[in-house]
Structure formats: C-alpha cells, structure tokens
PDB file of C-alpha atoms and ligand atoms in Angstrom:
ATOM      1  CA  MET A   1      94.698  45.350 246.383  1.00  0.00           C
ATOM      2  CA  PRO A   2      98.014  44.590 244.753  1.00  0.00           C
ATOM      3  CA  ARG A   3      99.974  47.618 243.618  1.00  0.00           C
ATOM      4  CA  ARG A   4      99.975  46.620 239.958  1.00  0.00           C
ATOM      5  CA  ARG A   5      96.193  46.219 239.882  1.00  0.00           C
ATOM      6  CA  PHE A   6      95.738  49.536 241.676  1.00  0.00           C
ATOM      7  CA  ILE A   7      97.853  51.386 239.090  1.00  0.00           C
ATOM      8  CA  LYS A   8      95.920  49.750 236.250  1.00  0.00           C
ATOM      9  CA  SER A   9      92.614  50.866 237.814  1.00  0.00           C
ATOM     10  CA  VAL A  10      93.885  54.438 238.144  1.00  0.00           C
ATOM     11  CA  TRP A  11      94.926  54.457 234.467  1.00  0.00           C
ATOM     12  CA  VAL A  12      91.575  53.087 233.359  1.00  0.00           C
ATOM     13  CA  ALA A  13      89.814  55.794 235.400  1.00  0.00           C
ATOM     14  CA  ILE A  14      92.012  58.573 233.965  1.00  0.00           C
ATOM     15  CA  ILE A  15      91.512  57.387 230.384  1.00  0.00           C
ATOM     16  CA  SER A  16      87.747  57.037 230.891  1.00  0.00           C
ATOM     17  CA  ILE A  17      87.413  60.547 232.319  1.00  0.00           C
ATOM     18  CA  SER A  18      89.563  61.952 229.503  1.00  0.00           C
ATOM     19  CA  LEU A  19      87.427  60.260 226.852  1.00  0.00           C
ATOM     20  CA  ILE A  20      84.237  61.636 228.420  1.00  0.00           C
ATOM     21  CA  GLU A  21      85.693  65.161 228.515  1.00  0.00           C
ATOM     22  CA  ILE A  22      86.925  64.952 224.924  1.00  0.00           C
ATOM     23  CA  SER A  23      83.524  63.708 223.792  1.00  0.00           C
ATOM     24  CA  ALA A  24      81.799  66.588 225.600  1.00  0.00           C
ATOM     25  CA  VAL A  25      84.133  69.135 223.998  1.00  0.00           C
ATOM     26  CA  VAL A  26      83.637  67.644 220.513  1.00  0.00           C
ATOM     27  CA  ILE A  27      79.842  67.595 220.906  1.00  0.00           C
ATOM     28  CA  ALA A  28      79.812  71.181 222.211  1.00  0.00           C
ATOM     29  CA  PHE A  29      82.025  72.296 219.317  1.00  0.00           C
ATOM     30  CA  LEU A  30      79.893  70.596 216.695  1.00  0.00           C
ATOM     31  CA  THR A  31      76.584  71.887 218.021  1.00  0.00           C
ATOM     32  CA  SER A  32      77.764  75.469 218.596  1.00  0.00           C
ATOM     33  CA  GLY A  33      79.332  75.536 215.105  1.00  0.00           C
ATOM     34  CA  GLY A  34      76.003  74.578 213.578  1.00  0.00           C
ATOM     35  CA  ARG A  35      74.177  77.358 215.397  1.00  0.00           C
ATOM     36  CA  LYS A  36      76.836  79.863 214.425  1.00  0.00           C
ATOM     37  CA  ALA A  37      76.733  78.776 210.771  1.00  0.00           C
ATOM     38  CA  ARG A  38      72.951  79.140 210.648  1.00  0.00           C
ATOM     39  CA  THR A  39      73.123  82.574 212.263  1.00  0.00           C
ATOM     40  CA  LEU A  40      75.773  83.779 209.826  1.00  0.00           C
ATOM     41  CA  LYS A  41      73.871  82.373 206.864  1.00  0.00           C
ATOM     42  CA  GLU A  42      70.726  84.199 207.939  1.00  0.00           C
ATOM     43  CA  THR A  43      72.516  87.512 208.387  1.00  0.00           C
ATOM     44  CA  LYS A  44      74.624  87.336 205.223  1.00  0.00           C
ATOM     45  CA  LEU A  45      71.830  88.186 202.817  1.00  0.00           C
ATOM     46  CA  LYS A  46      72.035  91.765 201.585  1.00  0.00           C
ATOM     47  CA  VAL A  47      69.002  93.412 199.993  1.00  0.00           C
ATOM     48  CA  LEU A  48      70.025  94.910 196.652  1.00  0.00           C
ATOM     49  CA  GLY A  49      66.646  96.318 195.697  1.00  0.00           C
ATOM     50  CA  LYS A  50      63.244  95.505 194.262  1.00  0.00           C
ATOM     51  CA  VAL A  51      62.974  93.290 191.202  1.00  0.00           C
ATOM     52  CA  GLU A  52      61.300  96.082 189.230  1.00  0.00           C
ATOM     53  CA  ASP A  53      64.238  98.420 189.950  1.00  0.00           C
ATOM     54  CA  PHE A  54      66.383  96.467 187.490  1.00  0.00           C
ATOM     55  CA  ALA A  55      65.435  96.474 183.826  1.00  0.00           C
ATOM     56  CA  SER A  56      66.063  93.467 181.629  1.00  0.00           C
ATOM     57  CA  GLY A  57      69.429  93.803 179.924  1.00  0.00           C
ATOM     58  CA  SER A  58      70.906  95.918 182.726  1.00  0.00           C
ATOM     59  CA  VAL A  59      74.147  95.792 184.711  1.00  0.00           C
ATOM     60  CA  THR A  60      74.248  97.543 188.089  1.00  0.00           C
ATOM     61  CA  ALA A  61      77.367  97.981 190.213  1.00  0.00           C
ATOM     62  CA  PHE A  62      77.275  97.434 193.971  1.00  0.00           C
ATOM     63  CA  ARG A  63      80.888  98.321 194.617  1.00  0.00           C
ATOM     64  CA  SER A  64      80.681  98.281 198.408  1.00  0.00           C
ATOM     65  CA  ASP A  65      79.228  94.770 198.193  1.00  0.00           C
ATOM     66  CA  ARG A  66      81.901  93.806 195.663  1.00  0.00           C
ATOM     67  CA  LEU A  67      79.440  92.665 193.025  1.00  0.00           C
ATOM     68  CA  TYR A  68      77.606  93.502 189.828  1.00  0.00           C
ATOM     69  CA  LEU A  69      73.936  92.632 189.567  1.00  0.00           C
ATOM     70  CA  VAL A  70      73.188  91.564 185.997  1.00  0.00           C
ATOM     71  CA  ARG A  71      69.649  91.171 184.699  1.00  0.00           C
ATOM     72  CA  LEU A  72      69.733  89.356 181.400  1.00  0.00           C
ATOM     73  CA  ASP A  73      67.274  89.954 178.572  1.00  0.00           C
ATOM     74  CA  ASP A  74      65.165  86.970 179.668  1.00  0.00           C
ATOM     75  CA  GLY A  75      64.749  88.505 183.156  1.00  0.00           C
ATOM     76  CA  GLY A  76      67.186  86.178 184.943  1.00  0.00           C
ATOM     77  CA  PHE A  77      69.524  87.652 187.555  1.00  0.00           C
ATOM     78  CA  LEU A  78      73.218  86.987 188.180  1.00  0.00           C
ATOM     79  CA  ALA A  79      75.343  88.476 190.952  1.00  0.00           C
ATOM     80  CA  LEU A  80      78.920  88.579 189.654  1.00  0.00           C
ATOM     81  CA  SER A  81      81.959  89.246 191.779  1.00  0.00           C
ATOM     82  CA  LEU A  82      83.716  92.410 190.730  1.00  0.00           C
ATOM     83  CA  HIS A  83      87.082  90.752 191.320  1.00  0.00           C
ATOM     84  CA  CYS A  84      88.924  89.513 188.272  1.00  0.00           C
ATOM     85  CA  THR A  85      89.753  85.815 188.465  1.00  0.00           C
ATOM     86  CA  HIS A  86      93.338  86.483 187.359  1.00  0.00           C
ATOM     87  CA  LEU A  87      94.792  88.427 190.288  1.00  0.00           C
ATOM     88  CA  GLY A  88      91.722  89.988 191.834  1.00  0.00           C
ATOM     89  CA  CYS A  89      91.669  93.528 190.424  1.00  0.00           C
ATOM     90  CA  ALA A  90      88.288  95.267 190.381  1.00  0.00           C
ATOM     91  CA  ILE A  91      86.631  94.973 186.983  1.00  0.00           C
ATOM     92  CA  THR A  92      84.504  97.668 185.368  1.00  0.00           C
ATOM     93  CA  TRP A  93      81.487  97.422 183.075  1.00  0.00           C
ATOM     94  CA  ASN A  94      81.969  98.821 179.572  1.00  0.00           C
ATOM     95  CA  LYS A  95      78.452  99.385 178.289  1.00  0.00           C
ATOM     96  CA  ASP A  96      79.598 100.270 174.767  1.00  0.00           C
ATOM     97  CA  LYS A  97      81.511  97.011 174.361  1.00  0.00           C
ATOM     98  CA  ASN A  98      78.962  95.068 176.427  1.00  0.00           C
ATOM     99  CA  GLU A  99      81.688  93.471 178.529  1.00  0.00           C
ATOM    100  CA  PHE A 100      83.474  93.634 181.858  1.00  0.00           C
ATOM    101  CA  GLU A 101      87.072  94.773 181.666  1.00  0.00           C
ATOM    102  CA  CYS A 102      89.971  94.362 184.023  1.00  0.00           C
ATOM    103  CA  PRO A 103      92.311  97.385 184.140  1.00  0.00           C
ATOM    104  CA  CYS A 104      95.289  95.375 185.403  1.00  0.00           C
ATOM    105  CA  HIS A 105      96.141  92.927 182.597  1.00  0.00           C
ATOM    106  CA  ALA A 106      93.303  93.509 180.104  1.00  0.00           C
ATOM    107  CA  SER A 107      91.160  90.443 180.710  1.00  0.00           C
ATOM    108  CA  SER A 108      87.562  90.843 179.653  1.00  0.00           C
ATOM    109  CA  PHE A 109      84.366  88.962 180.424  1.00  0.00           C
ATOM    110  CA  ASN A 110      80.988  88.836 178.735  1.00  0.00           C
ATOM    111  CA  VAL A 111      77.780  89.861 180.500  1.00  0.00           C
ATOM    112  CA  ASN A 112      77.457  86.341 181.990  1.00  0.00           C
ATOM    113  CA  GLY A 113      80.947  86.671 183.461  1.00  0.00           C
ATOM    114  CA  VAL A 114      82.571  84.237 181.023  1.00  0.00           C
ATOM    115  CA  VAL A 115      86.124  85.050 179.906  1.00  0.00           C
ATOM    116  CA  ASN A 116      86.274  86.856 176.551  1.00  0.00           C
ATOM    117  CA  SER A 117      90.003  87.379 176.674  1.00  0.00           C
ATOM    118  CA  PRO A 118      92.656  86.046 179.072  1.00  0.00           C
ATOM    119  CA  PRO A 119      94.820  85.988 181.184  1.00  0.00           C
ATOM    120  CA  ALA A 120      91.817  85.458 183.502  1.00  0.00           C
ATOM    121  CA  PRO A 121      91.700  81.665 183.906  1.00  0.00           C
ATOM    122  CA  ARG A 122      87.962  81.243 184.524  1.00  0.00           C
ATOM    123  CA  ALA A 123      84.592  82.955 184.662  1.00  0.00           C
ATOM    124  CA  LEU A 124      83.809  85.587 187.286  1.00  0.00           C
ATOM    125  CA  ASP A 125      82.698  84.177 190.610  1.00  0.00           C
ATOM    126  CA  LEU A 126      79.025  84.239 191.523  1.00  0.00           C
ATOM    127  CA  TYR A 127      77.172  85.145 194.678  1.00  0.00           C
ATOM    128  CA  PRO A 128      73.974  83.256 195.481  1.00  0.00           C
ATOM    129  CA  LEU A 129      70.795  85.279 194.988  1.00  0.00           C
ATOM    130  CA  LYS A 130      67.411  84.883 196.593  1.00  0.00           C
ATOM    131  CA  ILE A 131      64.233  86.705 195.641  1.00  0.00           C
ATOM    132  CA  GLU A 132      61.724  87.051 198.458  1.00  0.00           C
ATOM    133  CA  GLY A 133      58.710  89.333 198.542  1.00  0.00           C
ATOM    134  CA  GLY A 134      59.880  91.090 195.382  1.00  0.00           C
ATOM    135  CA  LEU A 135      63.283  91.874 196.929  1.00  0.00           C
ATOM    136  CA  ILE A 136      66.581  90.677 195.516  1.00  0.00           C
ATOM    137  CA  LYS A 137      68.953  89.488 198.199  1.00  0.00           C
ATOM    138  CA  ALA A 138      72.586  88.529 197.688  1.00  0.00           C
ATOM    139  CA  ASP A 139      74.765  86.383 199.869  1.00  0.00           C
ATOM    140  CA  HIS A 140      77.885  88.363 199.087  1.00  0.00           C
ATOM    141  CA  HIS A 141      80.067  86.401 201.509  1.00  0.00           C
ATOM    142  CA  ASN A 142      79.437  83.049 199.893  1.00  0.00           C
ATOM    143  CA  VAL A 143      81.362  82.936 196.647  1.00  0.00           C
ATOM    144  CA  ILE A 144      80.640  80.284 194.020  1.00  0.00           C
ATOM    145  CA  LYS A 145      83.622  79.542 191.781  1.00  0.00           C
ATOM    146  CA  ARG A 146      82.861  78.300 188.265  1.00  0.00           C
ATOM    147  CA  ASN A 147      84.456  77.732 184.901  1.00  0.00           C
ATOM    148  CA  LYS A 148      81.533  78.489 182.634  1.00  0.00           C
ATOM    149  CA  PHE A 149      78.023  79.864 182.521  1.00  0.00           C
ATOM    150  CA  ASN A 150      74.865  77.823 182.412  1.00  0.00           C
ATOM    151  CA  LYS A 151      71.224  78.785 182.845  1.00  0.00           C
ATOM    152  CA  SER A 152      70.947  77.046 186.218  1.00  0.00           C
ATOM    153  CA  GLN A 153      73.064  79.885 187.631  1.00  0.00           C
ATOM    154  CA  LEU A 154      70.268  82.381 186.941  1.00  0.00           C
ATOM    155  CA  THR A 155      67.725  83.420 189.548  1.00  0.00           C
ATOM    156  CA  TYR A 156      64.218  84.390 188.426  1.00  0.00           C
ATOM    157  CA  ALA A 157      61.514  86.361 190.194  1.00  0.00           C
TER     158      ALA A 157
HETATM  159 FE1  LIG B 201      92.594  91.043 185.929  1.00  0.00          FE
HETATM  160 FE2  LIG B 201      95.135  90.393 185.760  1.00  0.00          FE
HETATM  161  S1  LIG B 201      94.022  90.933 187.511  1.00  0.00           S
HETATM  162  S2  LIG B 201      93.716  90.514 184.178  1.00  0.00           S
END
C-alpha cells in the first residue's frame, strides 16, 4: 500500500471512531438529561395544604417556600413569589390595604400580584400549582414570569 493511501486510511479511521464516540456521548447526555429533568419535576412539587384549609379571599404566607398562596373570592388559587420584581426584596401582605408591599423601595402589588405602584417593572412571578386528591401542590422551583394577570393563571379545585 502506498504511503499516502495508508495515511489517508488512518485519518478516515480516526475520524470515524471520533464521530462514533461523539455521537455516543451526545446520546448519553440527552437521554440522561431527560431522566434527570423528569425526576426533578416529580420531586419539585411541595404540598401546601388541603383545599379546604384556605378560605376564599385569603392570602397565606409560605416564607420558607418563598411564596404567598392566594385564594381569590371565586375560589381560584395563585402562588405568588414573595420576591419583588424590582430588586428582589421580600414583600409583605398588608391586609388592611389589601395589597402586597415591598419594604425596599415602596412598590406595591394587588392581590393578583399586579403592580399598583412602581418601581417594580412587572407583576409578581408565579409558581405553577397542581391540585390532586384535595391537596394543593406548588412547584416552587419553576418560576413563571409575567407582565399582567389573567384568569388562565388561576388553578381551581
Ligand atoms: Fe421592591 Fe425595590 S426591591 S421596590
């Protein structure tokens, strides 16, 4: 075999083996990522309580989970992040004023999490809720950013 042809064959073999190895690594990465994502998604749900534990028109703080569970007058639930959308300070619920207030720069939000007064640039973030077997479960690691409120954001029993 001429030298030039031999070198070409070696290069073709090296490139072929490299492509096979890269493909195997990519496939392994993609499939393991999917399993990991499913596992995390399944374990992220946090039980907040029974549906009947939360009266219509109530706001309940879950500070360790970084959220407020709001049950509107029509029975719909919202899980609002307790972090202000301005610079992330923890908001508090002012029952007398019926609004969330930020102690840092005085932003306020209505019960749906919509900005009443700036500098907060947008509505409070949401966490997905799921109601199963009468239990309210929040995915408090999966933040939904939004600009405004609409009824599709509510979760009903
Ligand atoms: Fe809330 Fe600035 S961090 S108003």
